[in-house]
Coordinates of C-alpha atoms and ligand atoms in Angstrom, one line a residue:
X1 CA 7.5 -83.2 -181.2
X2 CA 4.5 -82.6 -183.3
X3 CA 5.2 -80.8 -186.6
X4 CA 3.5 -78.9 -189.2
X5 CA 4.7 -78.9 -192.8
X6 CA 3.9 -75.6 -194.2
X7 CA 5.5 -72.9 -196.5
X8 CA 6.7 -69.9 -194.8
X9 CA 4.3 -68.0 -195.9
X10 CA 1.5 -70.4 -194.7
X11 CA 3.1 -70.4 -191.5
X12 CA 3.0 -66.7 -191.1
X13 CA -0.8 -66.8 -191.8
X14 CA -1.7 -69.7 -189.6
X15 CA 0.5 -68.0 -186.8
X16 CA -1.1 -64.5 -187.5
X17 CA -4.6 -66.2 -187.2
X18 CA -3.9 -67.5 -183.5
X19 CA -2.8 -64.4 -182.1
X20 CA -4.9 -62.3 -179.2
X21 CA -4.8 -60.1 -177.1
X22 CA -6.5 -59.3 -173.9
X23 CA -6.8 -56.2 -171.3
X24 CA -8.8 -55.9 -168.5
X25 CA -10.3 -59.3 -169.1
X26 CA -11.3 -58.6 -172.5
X27 CA -10.2 -61.0 -175.2
X28 CA -10.2 -60.7 -179.0
X29 CA -8.3 -61.8 -181.9
X30 CA -5.2 -59.3 -182.8
X31 CA -5.3 -59.4 -186.3
X32 CA -8.2 -58.5 -188.3
X33 CA -7.0 -59.7 -191.5
X34 CA -4.5 -58.6 -194.5
X35 CA -4.7 -55.8 -196.9
X36 CA -2.5 -56.3 -200.2
X37 CA -1.7 -55.6 -203.7
X38 CA -0.1 -59.1 -205.4
X39 CA 2.9 -59.2 -207.5
X40 CA 5.7 -61.5 -208.5
X41 CA 7.0 -60.8 -205.1
X42 CA 4.3 -62.1 -202.9
X43 CA 2.0 -64.2 -205.4
X44 CA 3.2 -67.5 -205.2
X45 CA 4.1 -66.8 -201.1
X46 CA 1.7 -64.7 -199.0
X47 CA -0.9 -64.6 -202.1
X48 CA -0.7 -68.2 -202.2
X49 CA -1.0 -68.8 -198.3
X50 CA -3.9 -65.7 -197.9
X51 CA -6.0 -68.0 -200.9
X52 CA -6.2 -71.2 -198.7
X53 CA -7.0 -69.3 -195.4
X54 CA -10.4 -67.5 -196.6
X55 CA -11.3 -67.0 -192.8
X56 CA -8.5 -64.7 -192.7
X57 CA -10.0 -61.5 -194.4
X58 CA -7.7 -60.6 -197.7
X59 CA -8.6 -56.8 -198.9
X60 CA -7.3 -55.7 -202.2
X61 CA -6.1 -52.0 -201.9
X62 CA -5.4 -49.4 -204.8
X63 CA -2.0 -48.3 -203.4
X64 CA 0.3 -49.9 -200.9
X65 CA 0.7 -46.5 -198.9
X66 CA -2.9 -45.9 -198.9
X67 CA -3.5 -49.7 -197.2
X68 CA -1.1 -49.2 -194.8
X69 CA -2.9 -45.9 -194.1
X70 CA -6.2 -47.8 -193.9
X71 CA -4.6 -50.5 -191.3
X72 CA -3.4 -47.4 -189.3
X73 CA -6.6 -45.8 -188.8
X74 CA -8.3 -49.0 -188.1
X75 CA -5.9 -49.8 -185.3
X76 CA -5.9 -46.2 -183.7
X77 CA -10.2 -46.5 -183.8
X78 CA -9.4 -49.9 -181.9
X79 CA -7.2 -48.4 -179.2
X80 CA -4.3 -50.2 -180.7
X81 CA -6.0 -53.6 -179.5
X82 CA -6.7 -54.9 -183.2
X83 CA -4.7 -54.4 -186.2
X84 CA -3.9 -55.5 -189.9
X85 CA -1.1 -56.9 -191.9
X86 CA -0.1 -55.8 -195.4
X87 CA 1.3 -57.6 -197.8
X88 CA 3.3 -56.5 -201.1
X89 CA 5.3 -57.1 -203.8
X90 CA 9.1 -56.3 -204.2
X91 CA 10.5 -53.0 -205.1
X92 CA 8.0 -50.3 -206.0
X93 CA 5.0 -52.2 -204.0
X94 CA 7.5 -52.7 -201.0
X95 CA 8.6 -48.7 -201.1
X96 CA 5.3 -47.4 -201.3
X97 CA 4.6 -48.5 -197.9
X98 CA 7.9 -46.8 -196.1
X99 CA 5.8 -43.4 -195.8
X100 CA 2.8 -45.6 -194.2
X101 CA 5.5 -47.4 -192.1
X102 CA 7.2 -43.9 -190.8
X103 CA 3.3 -42.7 -190.2
X104 CA 2.7 -45.7 -188.1
X105 CA 5.7 -45.4 -186.1
X106 CA 5.6 -41.9 -185.4
X107 CA 2.2 -42.2 -184.2
X108 CA 2.8 -45.4 -182.1
X109 CA 0.1 -47.4 -183.9
X110 CA 0.5 -50.9 -184.8
X111 CA 0.8 -52.5 -188.3
X112 CA 2.6 -55.6 -189.6
X113 CA 4.1 -54.9 -193.1
X114 CA 5.2 -58.1 -195.0
X115 CA 6.9 -56.7 -198.4
X116 CA 8.3 -59.1 -200.5
X117 CA 12.0 -59.4 -201.2
X118 CA 14.5 -60.4 -203.8
X119 CA 15.5 -64.1 -204.0
X120 CA 17.6 -64.9 -200.9
X121 CA 19.4 -67.8 -203.2
X122 CA 20.5 -64.7 -205.5
X123 CA 20.8 -67.2 -208.4
X124 CA 18.2 -64.8 -210.4
X125 CA 19.9 -61.5 -209.8
X126 CA 19.1 -59.1 -210.9
X127 CA 15.5 -60.0 -210.7
X128 CA 12.7 -57.8 -212.0
X129 CA 12.5 -54.5 -209.9
X130 CA 15.6 -55.5 -208.0
X131 CA 18.3 -52.3 -207.0
X132 CA 21.6 -53.8 -207.2
X133 CA 24.7 -52.7 -204.9
X134 CA 28.0 -52.9 -206.1
X135 CA 29.5 -53.3 -203.0
X136 CA 27.1 -55.7 -201.1
X137 CA 24.6 -58.5 -202.1
X138 CA 23.3 -58.6 -198.7
X139 CA 20.8 -55.4 -199.2
X140 CA 17.8 -54.5 -200.7
X141 CA 15.3 -51.6 -201.0
X142 CA 13.6 -53.2 -197.8
X143 CA 16.5 -52.4 -195.6
X144 CA 14.6 -48.6 -196.4
X145 CA 12.1 -49.6 -193.6
X146 CA 14.8 -50.0 -191.1
X147 CA 14.7 -46.4 -189.6
X148 CA 10.8 -46.4 -189.6
X149 CA 10.4 -49.6 -187.9
X150 CA 10.2 -50.4 -184.6
X151 CA 11.2 -54.1 -185.3
X152 CA 12.4 -55.0 -188.9
X153 CA 13.6 -58.5 -189.8
X154 CA 14.4 -60.2 -193.0
X155 CA 13.3 -64.3 -193.1
X156 CA 16.1 -66.0 -195.2
X157 CA 16.0 -69.1 -193.8
X158 CA 12.3 -70.7 -192.9
X159 CA 13.3 -71.5 -189.3
X160 CA 13.9 -68.1 -188.4
X161 CA 10.1 -67.3 -188.3
X162 CA 10.1 -69.5 -185.1
X163 CA 11.9 -66.9 -183.3
X164 CA 11.0 -63.6 -185.5
X165 CA 7.2 -63.9 -185.2
X166 CA 7.2 -63.8 -181.3
X167 CA 9.4 -60.5 -181.5
X168 CA 6.8 -59.1 -184.0
X169 CA 3.7 -59.6 -181.5
X170 CA 5.9 -58.4 -178.4
X171 CA 6.4 -55.0 -180.5
X172 CA 3.0 -54.6 -181.8
X173 CA 1.2 -55.3 -178.6
X174 CA 3.6 -53.3 -176.5
X175 CA 2.0 -49.9 -175.4
X176 CA 5.3 -48.2 -175.5
X177 CA 7.1 -50.0 -178.3
X178 CA 4.5 -50.6 -180.6
X179 CA 4.6 -48.8 -184.3
X180 CA 5.5 -50.4 -187.9
X181 CA 7.0 -54.1 -187.8
X182 CA 8.7 -55.0 -191.2
X183 CA 9.1 -58.7 -191.8
X184 CA 10.8 -58.8 -195.1
X185 CA 10.1 -61.8 -197.2
X186 CA 12.1 -62.9 -200.3
X187 CA 9.8 -64.2 -202.7
X188 CA 11.5 -67.9 -202.8
X189 CA 11.5 -68.2 -199.1
X190 CA 8.1 -67.5 -198.9
X191 CA 7.2 -70.5 -200.8
X192 CA 9.7 -73.0 -199.1
X193 CA 8.2 -75.9 -196.9
X194 CA 9.7 -76.4 -193.4
X195 CA 8.6 -78.9 -190.6
X196 CA 7.4 -76.3 -188.0
X197 CA 6.7 -77.2 -184.5
X198 CA 2.9 -77.5 -184.2
X199 CA 2.7 -75.2 -181.0
X200 CA 3.7 -72.1 -183.0
X201 CA 0.2 -72.2 -184.4
X202 CA -1.5 -72.7 -181.1
X203 CA -3.8 -69.9 -179.8
X204 CA -1.4 -67.3 -177.8
X205 CA -2.9 -64.5 -175.7
X206 CA -0.9 -61.5 -175.5
X207 CA -1.9 -59.5 -172.1
X208 CA -1.8 -55.9 -172.4
X209 CA -0.4 -54.7 -168.8
X210 CA -1.2 -51.7 -167.3
X211 CA 2.3 -51.0 -165.6
X212 CA 2.7 -48.6 -162.8
X213 CA 5.6 -46.4 -162.2
X214 CA 8.1 -46.4 -159.4
X215 CA 6.9 -45.6 -155.9
X216 CA 9.2 -42.7 -154.7
X217 CA 8.3 -41.1 -157.7
X218 CA 4.8 -41.0 -157.8
X219 CA 4.6 -40.0 -154.0
X220 CA 7.1 -36.9 -155.4
X221 CA 4.7 -36.4 -158.3
X222 CA 1.5 -36.4 -156.1
X223 CA 3.4 -33.9 -153.5
X224 CA 4.2 -31.6 -156.4
X225 CA 0.5 -31.6 -157.6
X226 CA -0.7 -30.8 -153.9
X227 CA 1.6 -28.1 -153.6
X228 CA 0.7 -26.5 -157.3
X229 CA -1.4 -22.9 -157.6
X230 CA -1.4 -23.5 -161.6
X231 CA -1.6 -26.7 -162.5
X232 CA -2.4 -27.9 -166.2
X233 CA -2.6 -31.4 -167.5
X234 CA -2.1 -31.7 -171.3
X235 CA -4.1 -34.8 -172.4
X236 CA -2.0 -36.8 -175.5
X237 CA -3.2 -39.8 -177.3
X238 CA -2.0 -41.9 -174.7
X239 CA -4.8 -40.8 -172.6
X240 CA -7.4 -42.5 -175.2
X241 CA -5.3 -45.4 -176.1
X242 CA -5.0 -46.4 -172.3
X243 CA -8.9 -45.8 -172.0
X244 CA -8.0 -43.2 -169.4
X245 CA -10.9 -40.5 -170.2
X246 CA -13.3 -41.5 -167.6
X247 CA -10.8 -41.2 -164.5
X248 CA -9.7 -38.1 -166.1
X249 CA -12.9 -36.4 -166.2
X250 CA -13.6 -37.8 -162.5
X251 CA -10.1 -36.3 -161.3
X252 CA -10.6 -32.8 -163.0
X253 CA -14.3 -32.4 -162.3
X254 CA -13.1 -32.8 -158.6
X255 CA -9.9 -31.0 -158.3
X256 CA -10.9 -28.2 -160.9
X257 CA -7.3 -29.0 -162.6
X258 CA -7.7 -27.6 -166.3
X259 CA -7.0 -29.7 -168.9
X260 CA -6.1 -29.0 -172.8
X261 CA -5.9 -31.5 -175.6
X262 CA -3.0 -32.1 -178.5
X263 CA -4.2 -33.4 -181.7
X264 CA -4.2 -37.1 -180.8
X265 CA -5.8 -36.5 -177.4
X266 CA -8.8 -34.2 -178.4
X267 CA -11.9 -36.0 -177.3
X268 CA -10.0 -37.2 -173.7
X269 CA -12.5 -34.6 -172.1
X270 CA -16.4 -33.8 -173.4
X271 CA -15.4 -30.5 -175.0
X272 CA -18.4 -29.1 -172.8
X273 CA -16.7 -30.3 -169.3
X274 CA -15.9 -27.2 -167.6
X275 CA -12.3 -28.0 -167.3
X276 CA -11.5 -28.3 -170.6
X277 CA -9.7 -25.7 -172.2
X278 CA -9.8 -27.0 -175.9
X279 CA -6.8 -27.1 -178.3
X280 CA -3.2 -26.8 -176.8
X281 CA -0.3 -25.2 -178.4
X282 CA 0.2 -23.6 -181.9
X283 CA -3.5 -24.4 -182.9
X284 CA -4.6 -23.4 -179.3
X285 CA -7.5 -21.9 -178.2
X286 CA -6.2 -18.1 -176.1
X287 CA -7.1 -20.3 -172.8
X288 CA -5.2 -23.1 -173.2
X289 CA -2.4 -20.7 -174.4
X290 CA -2.7 -18.5 -171.4
X291 CA -2.9 -21.2 -168.8
X292 CA 0.1 -23.2 -170.2
X293 CA 2.0 -19.8 -170.3
X294 CA 1.7 -19.2 -166.4
X295 CA 1.3 -23.1 -165.6
X296 CA 3.7 -24.1 -162.3
X297 CA 3.1 -27.7 -162.5
X298 CA 2.5 -29.7 -166.3
X299 CA 1.1 -32.9 -166.2
X300 CA 2.0 -34.3 -169.7
X301 CA -0.6 -37.3 -169.8
X302 CA 0.5 -39.8 -173.1
X303 CA 2.3 -36.6 -175.0
X304 CA 5.3 -36.8 -177.0
X305 CA 5.3 -33.1 -177.0
X306 CA 5.7 -32.1 -180.5
X307 CA 6.3 -28.5 -181.7
X308 CA 2.5 -27.9 -182.0
X309 CA 2.2 -28.9 -178.4
X310 CA 4.9 -27.1 -177.0
X311 CA 4.6 -23.7 -179.3
X312 CA 8.3 -24.4 -180.6
X313 CA 9.4 -24.7 -177.0
X314 CA 7.7 -21.3 -175.8
X315 CA 4.4 -22.4 -174.6
X316 CA 5.6 -22.6 -170.8
X317 CA 7.1 -19.3 -169.5
X318 CA 6.7 -19.9 -165.6
X319 CA 10.3 -19.4 -164.6
X320 CA 9.3 -22.3 -162.1
X321 CA 7.2 -24.3 -164.4
X322 CA 7.9 -28.2 -163.6
X323 CA 6.9 -31.4 -165.8
X324 CA 5.3 -34.5 -164.6
X325 CA 4.9 -37.1 -167.4
X326 CA 2.8 -39.7 -167.4
X327 CA 3.9 -41.9 -170.1
X328 CA 4.1 -45.9 -171.0
X329 CA 7.0 -44.9 -173.3
X330 CA 10.1 -44.0 -171.1
X331 CA 11.8 -42.0 -174.0
X332 CA 8.6 -39.6 -173.7
X333 CA 8.5 -39.4 -169.8
X334 CA 11.9 -37.7 -169.6
X335 CA 11.1 -35.2 -171.9
X336 CA 11.3 -31.5 -170.3
X337 CA 13.5 -32.3 -167.4
X338 CA 10.0 -34.2 -166.2
X339 CA 9.6 -36.2 -163.0
X340 CA 8.9 -39.4 -165.1
X341 CA 6.0 -41.7 -164.6
X342 CA 6.6 -44.2 -166.5
X343 CA 3.4 -46.4 -167.1
X344 CA -0.1 -46.9 -167.9
X345 CA -2.3 -43.8 -167.6
X346 CA -5.2 -45.1 -166.7
X347 CA -3.9 -47.0 -163.8
X348 CA -1.5 -44.2 -162.7
X349 CA -4.5 -41.5 -162.8
X350 CA -6.9 -43.8 -160.6
X351 CA -3.8 -43.6 -157.6
X352 CA -3.4 -39.8 -158.0
X353 CA -7.4 -39.2 -158.1
X354 CA -7.4 -41.1 -154.5
X355 CA -4.3 -39.3 -153.6
X356 CA -5.4 -36.3 -154.4
X357 CA -8.8 -36.5 -152.6
X358 CA -8.3 -33.5 -150.7
X359 CA -6.7 -31.0 -153.2
X360 CA -8.6 -28.8 -155.6
X361 CA -7.4 -25.7 -157.2
X362 CA -8.2 -22.3 -155.7
X363 CA -11.8 -21.0 -156.4
X364 CA -10.2 -18.0 -158.6
X365 CA -8.3 -20.2 -161.0
X366 CA -11.4 -22.6 -161.2
X367 CA -13.4 -19.7 -162.1
X368 CA -11.0 -18.6 -164.8
X369 CA -10.9 -22.2 -166.2
X370 CA -14.7 -22.0 -166.7
X371 CA -14.8 -19.0 -168.2
X372 CA -12.3 -19.9 -170.6
X373 CA -14.3 -22.8 -171.8
X374 CA -17.3 -20.7 -171.8
X375 CA -16.0 -18.0 -173.7
X376 CA -14.6 -20.4 -176.4
X377 CA -17.7 -21.9 -176.8
X378 CA -18.8 -18.6 -177.5
X379 CA -16.3 -17.8 -180.1
X380 CA -17.0 -21.3 -181.8
X381 CA -20.8 -20.7 -182.1
X382 CA -19.8 -17.4 -184.0
X383 CA -17.8 -19.0 -186.6
X384 CA -20.4 -21.8 -186.9
X385 CA -23.2 -19.4 -187.4
X386 CA -24.3 -19.6 -191.0
X387 CA -23.1 -16.4 -193.3
X388 CA -23.8 -18.5 -196.6
X389 CA -21.0 -17.0 -198.6
X390 CA -19.9 -18.3 -201.8
X391 CA -17.2 -19.6 -201.9
X392 CA -17.8 -20.7 -198.2
X393 CA -15.8 -20.0 -194.8
X394 CA -14.0 -23.1 -193.9
X395 CA -15.0 -22.5 -190.3
X396 CA -18.5 -22.6 -191.2
X397 CA -17.9 -25.9 -193.2
X398 CA -16.5 -27.4 -190.5
X399 CA -19.4 -26.2 -188.0
X400 CA -22.0 -27.4 -190.4
X401 CA -20.2 -31.1 -190.3
X402 CA -19.6 -30.8 -186.7
X403 CA -23.3 -30.0 -186.0
X404 CA -24.8 -32.5 -188.3
X405 CA -22.3 -35.3 -187.0
X406 CA -24.1 -37.3 -184.2
X407 CA -22.0 -38.4 -180.9
X408 CA -20.6 -41.7 -182.2
X409 CA -19.6 -40.4 -185.8
X410 CA -15.8 -39.8 -186.4
X411 CA -14.1 -37.0 -188.4
X412 CA -10.9 -37.8 -190.0
X413 CA -8.2 -35.3 -191.3
X414 CA -4.6 -35.0 -191.4
X415 CA -3.0 -32.4 -193.6
X416 CA -3.2 -28.8 -194.9
X417 CA -5.4 -26.2 -193.0
X418 CA -8.1 -28.2 -191.7
X419 CA -6.2 -30.0 -188.9
X420 CA -5.5 -26.5 -187.0
X421 CA -8.9 -25.6 -187.8
X422 CA -10.6 -28.6 -186.9
X423 CA -8.0 -28.7 -183.5
X424 CA -9.3 -25.4 -182.5
X425 CA -13.3 -25.6 -183.2
X426 CA -14.4 -29.2 -183.3
X427 CA -16.6 -30.0 -180.4
X428 CA -15.6 -33.5 -179.5
X429 CA -18.2 -35.5 -177.8
X430 CA -16.1 -38.8 -177.4
X431 CA -12.9 -40.0 -177.2
X432 CA -12.9 -41.7 -180.7
X433 CA -14.5 -38.9 -182.6
X434 CA -11.8 -36.8 -183.6
X435 CA -9.3 -38.9 -185.6
X436 CA -6.3 -36.4 -186.8
X437 CA -3.4 -37.9 -188.2
X438 CA -1.0 -35.1 -187.0
X439 CA 2.1 -36.9 -185.9
X440 CA 3.2 -37.4 -189.6
X441 CA 0.6 -35.2 -191.2
X442 CA 0.7 -37.0 -194.1
X443 CA -1.6 -35.7 -197.3
X444 CA -3.3 -38.6 -198.6
X445 CA -4.1 -40.0 -195.3
X446 CA -7.6 -38.7 -195.6
X447 CA -9.4 -41.2 -197.6
X448 CA -7.5 -44.3 -197.0
X449 CA -7.9 -43.7 -193.3
X450 CA -11.3 -43.0 -193.4
X451 CA -11.8 -46.5 -194.9
X452 CA -9.8 -48.0 -192.2
X453 CA -11.8 -46.1 -189.5
X454 CA -15.2 -47.5 -191.1
X455 CA -14.1 -51.0 -190.9
X456 CA -13.2 -50.5 -187.2
X457 CA -16.4 -48.8 -186.3
X458 CA -19.2 -49.7 -188.7
X459 CA -21.8 -48.2 -186.8
X460 CA -20.2 -44.7 -187.0
X461 CA -20.7 -42.3 -189.8
X462 CA -17.3 -41.3 -191.3
X463 CA -16.7 -37.7 -192.3
X464 CA -13.6 -37.2 -194.1
X465 CA -12.6 -33.9 -194.2
X466 CA -9.8 -33.4 -197.2
X467 CA -8.3 -30.6 -199.1
X468 CA -8.1 -30.5 -202.7
X469 CA -4.3 -31.1 -202.4
X470 CA -4.5 -34.1 -200.2
X471 CA -7.6 -35.3 -202.2
X472 CA -5.3 -35.1 -205.4
X473 CA -2.5 -37.0 -203.8
X474 CA -4.4 -40.1 -203.0
X475 CA -7.8 -40.6 -203.4
X476 CA -8.0 -44.1 -205.0
X477 CA -9.2 -45.7 -201.9
X478 CA -12.6 -44.8 -202.9
X479 CA -12.6 -47.8 -205.2
X480 CA -11.7 -50.2 -202.4
X481 CA -14.4 -48.5 -200.3
X482 CA -16.7 -49.1 -203.1
X483 CA -15.7 -52.6 -203.2
X484 CA -15.6 -53.5 -199.6
X485 CA -19.5 -51.8 -199.5
X486 CA -17.9 -49.7 -196.8
X487 CA -19.5 -46.2 -196.7
X488 CA -17.4 -43.1 -195.9
X489 CA -18.5 -39.5 -196.4
X490 CA -15.9 -37.3 -197.8
X491 CA -16.5 -33.5 -197.6
X492 CA -13.7 -32.3 -200.3
X493 CA -12.9 -28.7 -199.7
X494 CA -11.6 -26.9 -202.8
X495 CA -9.5 -23.9 -202.3
X496 CA -7.3 -24.0 -205.6
X497 CA -4.4 -25.4 -204.0
X498 CA -2.3 -25.5 -200.8
X499 CA -4.0 -22.9 -198.7
X500 CA -2.1 -23.9 -195.5
X501 CA 1.2 -23.6 -197.4
X502 CA 0.2 -20.5 -199.0
X503 CA -0.7 -19.0 -195.6
X504 CA 2.9 -20.2 -194.0
X505 CA 4.7 -18.9 -197.4
X506 CA 3.3 -15.2 -196.9
X507 CA 4.2 -15.3 -193.2
X508 CA 7.8 -15.9 -194.3
X509 CA 7.5 -13.3 -197.1
X510 CA 7.2 -15.5 -200.2
X511 CA 3.9 -14.4 -201.3
X512 CA 2.3 -17.9 -201.6
X513 CA 4.9 -18.8 -204.2
X514 CA 4.1 -22.6 -205.7
X515 CA 1.0 -23.0 -203.4
X516 CA -1.6 -22.2 -206.3
X517 CA -3.0 -24.8 -208.8
X518 CA -2.5 -22.8 -211.8
X519 CA -1.5 -23.1 -215.5
X520 CA 2.2 -21.7 -216.2
X521 CA 1.5 -18.1 -217.5
X522 CA 2.9 -17.4 -220.6
X523 CA 4.2 -14.3 -219.6
X524 CA 5.5 -14.4 -215.9
X525 CA 6.8 -17.9 -216.5
X526 CA 5.2 -18.8 -213.3
X527 CA 2.2 -20.6 -212.1
X528 CA -0.1 -17.7 -212.0
X529 CA -2.2 -18.3 -214.8
X530 CA -5.6 -19.3 -215.2
X531 CA -7.3 -22.0 -212.8
X532 CA -7.0 -25.6 -213.8
X533 CA -10.1 -27.3 -215.4
X534 CA -10.0 -30.2 -212.7
X535 CA -13.4 -31.8 -211.8
X536 CA -13.0 -33.4 -208.6
X537 CA -16.8 -34.4 -208.5
X538 CA -16.4 -36.1 -211.5
X539 CA -13.3 -37.7 -210.6
X540 CA -14.9 -39.0 -207.6
X541 CA -17.6 -40.1 -209.4
X542 CA -15.6 -42.3 -212.1
X543 CA -14.4 -44.3 -209.1
X544 CA -17.6 -45.2 -208.0
X545 CA -18.8 -42.7 -205.3
X546 CA -22.2 -40.9 -205.1
X547 CA -21.2 -37.1 -205.4
X548 CA -23.4 -34.3 -204.6
X549 CA -21.8 -30.5 -205.5
X550 CA -22.5 -28.1 -203.4
X551 CA -21.9 -24.2 -203.4
X552 CA -22.7 -22.9 -200.1
X553 CA -23.1 -24.4 -196.7
X554 CA -26.9 -24.2 -196.8
X555 CA -26.6 -26.8 -199.8
X556 CA -23.7 -28.5 -197.7
X557 CA -26.2 -29.3 -195.0
X558 CA -28.7 -30.6 -197.3
X559 CA -26.3 -32.8 -198.9
X560 CA -25.2 -33.9 -195.5
X561 CA -28.6 -35.1 -194.8
X562 CA -28.9 -36.5 -198.2
X563 CA -25.6 -38.4 -197.5
X564 CA -26.8 -39.8 -194.4
X565 CA -29.6 -41.7 -196.6
X566 CA -27.1 -43.2 -199.1
X567 CA -25.4 -46.6 -198.3
X568 CA -22.5 -46.3 -200.4
X569 CA -19.1 -44.1 -200.1
X570 CA -20.4 -40.4 -200.9
X571 CA -18.3 -37.2 -201.9
X572 CA -19.5 -33.8 -201.2
X573 CA -17.7 -31.3 -203.0
X574 CA -17.7 -27.4 -201.9
X575 CA -15.7 -24.6 -202.7
X576 CA -14.0 -22.7 -200.0
X577 CA -12.4 -19.2 -199.7
X578 CA -8.7 -19.3 -199.4
X579 CA -8.5 -15.9 -198.1
X580 CA -11.1 -15.9 -195.4
X581 CA -9.4 -18.1 -192.4
X582 CA -9.9 -19.0 -188.6
X583 CA -7.8 -16.7 -186.3
X584 CA -4.9 -18.1 -184.9
X585 CA -3.1 -17.2 -181.3
X586 CA 0.4 -18.5 -181.4
X587 CA 3.5 -18.7 -183.5
X588 CA 5.2 -21.5 -185.0
X589 CA 9.0 -21.6 -185.4
X590 CA 9.4 -22.2 -189.1
X591 CA 12.8 -20.9 -190.0
X592 CA 13.4 -17.9 -192.1
X593 CA 15.8 -16.9 -194.5
X594 CA 18.5 -14.8 -193.0
X595 CA 19.4 -12.9 -195.9
X596 CA 17.2 -12.1 -198.8
X597 CA 16.2 -9.7 -201.8
X598 CA 12.9 -9.8 -200.6
X599 CA 11.7 -7.0 -198.4
X600 CA 8.6 -9.0 -197.1
X601 CA 11.3 -11.7 -195.9
X602 CA 13.6 -9.2 -194.0
X603 CA 10.4 -8.2 -192.4
X604 CA 9.2 -11.7 -191.4
X605 CA 12.8 -12.1 -190.0
X606 CA 12.3 -9.3 -187.6
X607 CA 9.2 -10.8 -186.1
X608 CA 10.7 -14.4 -186.1
X609 CA 13.6 -13.0 -184.1
X610 CA 11.3 -11.6 -181.6
X611 CA 9.2 -15.0 -181.1
X612 CA 12.5 -16.8 -181.2
X613 CA 13.4 -15.0 -177.9
X614 CA 10.3 -16.5 -176.1
X615 CA 11.6 -20.1 -176.5
X616 CA 13.2 -21.9 -173.5
X617 CA 14.9 -25.1 -172.8
X618 CA 13.5 -27.1 -169.8
X619 CA 16.0 -28.9 -168.2
Ligands
TPP701 C1 2.8 -36.1 -198.4 C2 3.1 -34.7 -197.8 N1 3.5 -33.8 -198.7 C3 3.7 -32.4 -198.4 C4 3.2 -31.9 -197.3 C5 3.2 -30.2 -197.0 N2 1.8 -30.2 -197.0 C6 1.2 -29.7 -195.9 S1 -0.1 -29.2 -196.1 C7 0.0 -28.8 -197.6 C8 -1.0 -28.7 -198.6 C9 -2.1 -29.3 -198.3 O1 -3.1 -28.8 -199.4 P1 -5.0 -29.1 -199.3 O2 -5.0 -30.5 -198.7 O3 -5.5 -28.8 -200.6 O4 -5.3 -28.5 -198.1 P2 -5.3 -26.8 -197.6 O5 -3.7 -26.4 -197.3 O6 -5.6 -26.2 -198.8 O7 -6.3 -26.2 -196.5 C10 1.3 -29.5 -198.1 C11 1.5 -29.5 -199.5 C12 2.4 -32.9 -196.4 N3 1.9 -32.3 -195.5 N4 2.4 -33.9 -196.8
MG702 MG1 -6.3 -26.9 -200.7

């Protein structure tokens, strides 16, 4: 047997460099490179290996959580066909990645995490940053990755790599299993040499399959759709990852079946397609909400039915409603007592399209859907129409960005009041243009994510829309963007704190408590003093961004034009009105205090109990 003597770290990099994926005959290298921050837990191991492999790009990030976000955004834009590894030191460097890991797993996006770990030999224990346990030595903080990883392993002996690495690839490239994969690497083991079989480092191509479901179930599903009077498709992220958008359009244009879109699924259908009802669920359009309420057959494609999609299990009120779930993940396909079609969305829709060649919805239903599509577009136009107030209306700010963006550009967002407004309003014109991380809705994803999106799609302008709260949580990857000469355009909407949670707080009777960024008030002892003197524009400029300050939407529009001519990361600052909000059309189950001294809470509880009556189990 031919052998190659390498350290564990060198073997990992050599292996990663030679992994490829292939789908529909198109092949590419799976790993685009490695993000990292070095410390004593990886500098002599993975750090050394990266140093001697300059053809495997290494990108220094500023925060480990941020680099996982960048990696996830990259893989999301690449439809999960390409990904990054992330290396960290031990202790805080490693645990900083836990949030990123959970985010990757919840959104089903591949990322390989390589946290350094404590010495396997244990001789020097406790090493700097080691959290000791009095009842076992077989544990470290890296065990925190277990519940948030789809595959977790610790390499205590070099030869364990030989069986671990193929498992890493199996999971990362599996459309149903993918998410965060964690390979915990004790800092001594990383540097240990071993005689590896040379075959381990040969080019390997992982085929991304398009599995088909059971035939009997498929026939049953087709019968159900044929017999349905009020069908509805809910397009989730899986529609886009499977590249099923073209067949979806063909199917619905011909049959008239309406489509509503989840956060991850928005863009599955061009906004102007007559069958597009727009956003589904809590942040849904009136059309999507009404059609879901009465639907007799709901076809969920690549959706995990989060509470935002199901309006906290109250969206579907037809007593005879039945679900057909097309999902590559068995777990999701069985949700809501559905007829499960476990398999690839594109492949399944192709069969359904053929089998439904004589099916179409009634002309009355067809017209209703078209009217909803048109009516909503008019509503959006009204919101987007310039009023030019100062502070600006967030809906209008979204309108300015949406109208300026070209049909290959990407909007990135994750948390706050923006995601819901974007979900409702944004006119998505291509499947990758609406980049919302709303699985974990993690404040701080936005800028780091924008960077990853730019790496994946260099020809797109990346519009990161971020609130002041999210910006303050994690803006430091601006420096990484400057370092890599990657241009993203950040639109920072300042509304004096957490407007989304402020509205929620009002709705639960708590008067916006704890959601303003204010000085502590000497008299009330509460955080309701004057506005804090934070200068966001100066903050971004200090990291190297080109900054444009605006105070109304007209100035914002000019700033967007200017930003397009700038070739470096740019931040456009705008104040927005916290009180003027885009209307909503559904409730969301956020539990209310059952007893309280506050009248407003008691009132909220009454409405809440009424809403609760609409919730259903779908068995
Ligand atoms: C990491 C993290 N912490 C807390 C939350 C809960 N949360 C959701 S939105 C929000 C406020 C966001 O503020 P900002 O970015 O200013 O947006 P705005 O609500 O003002 O639109 C908070 C605290 C979260 N989603 N993520
Ligand atoms: Mg805010």
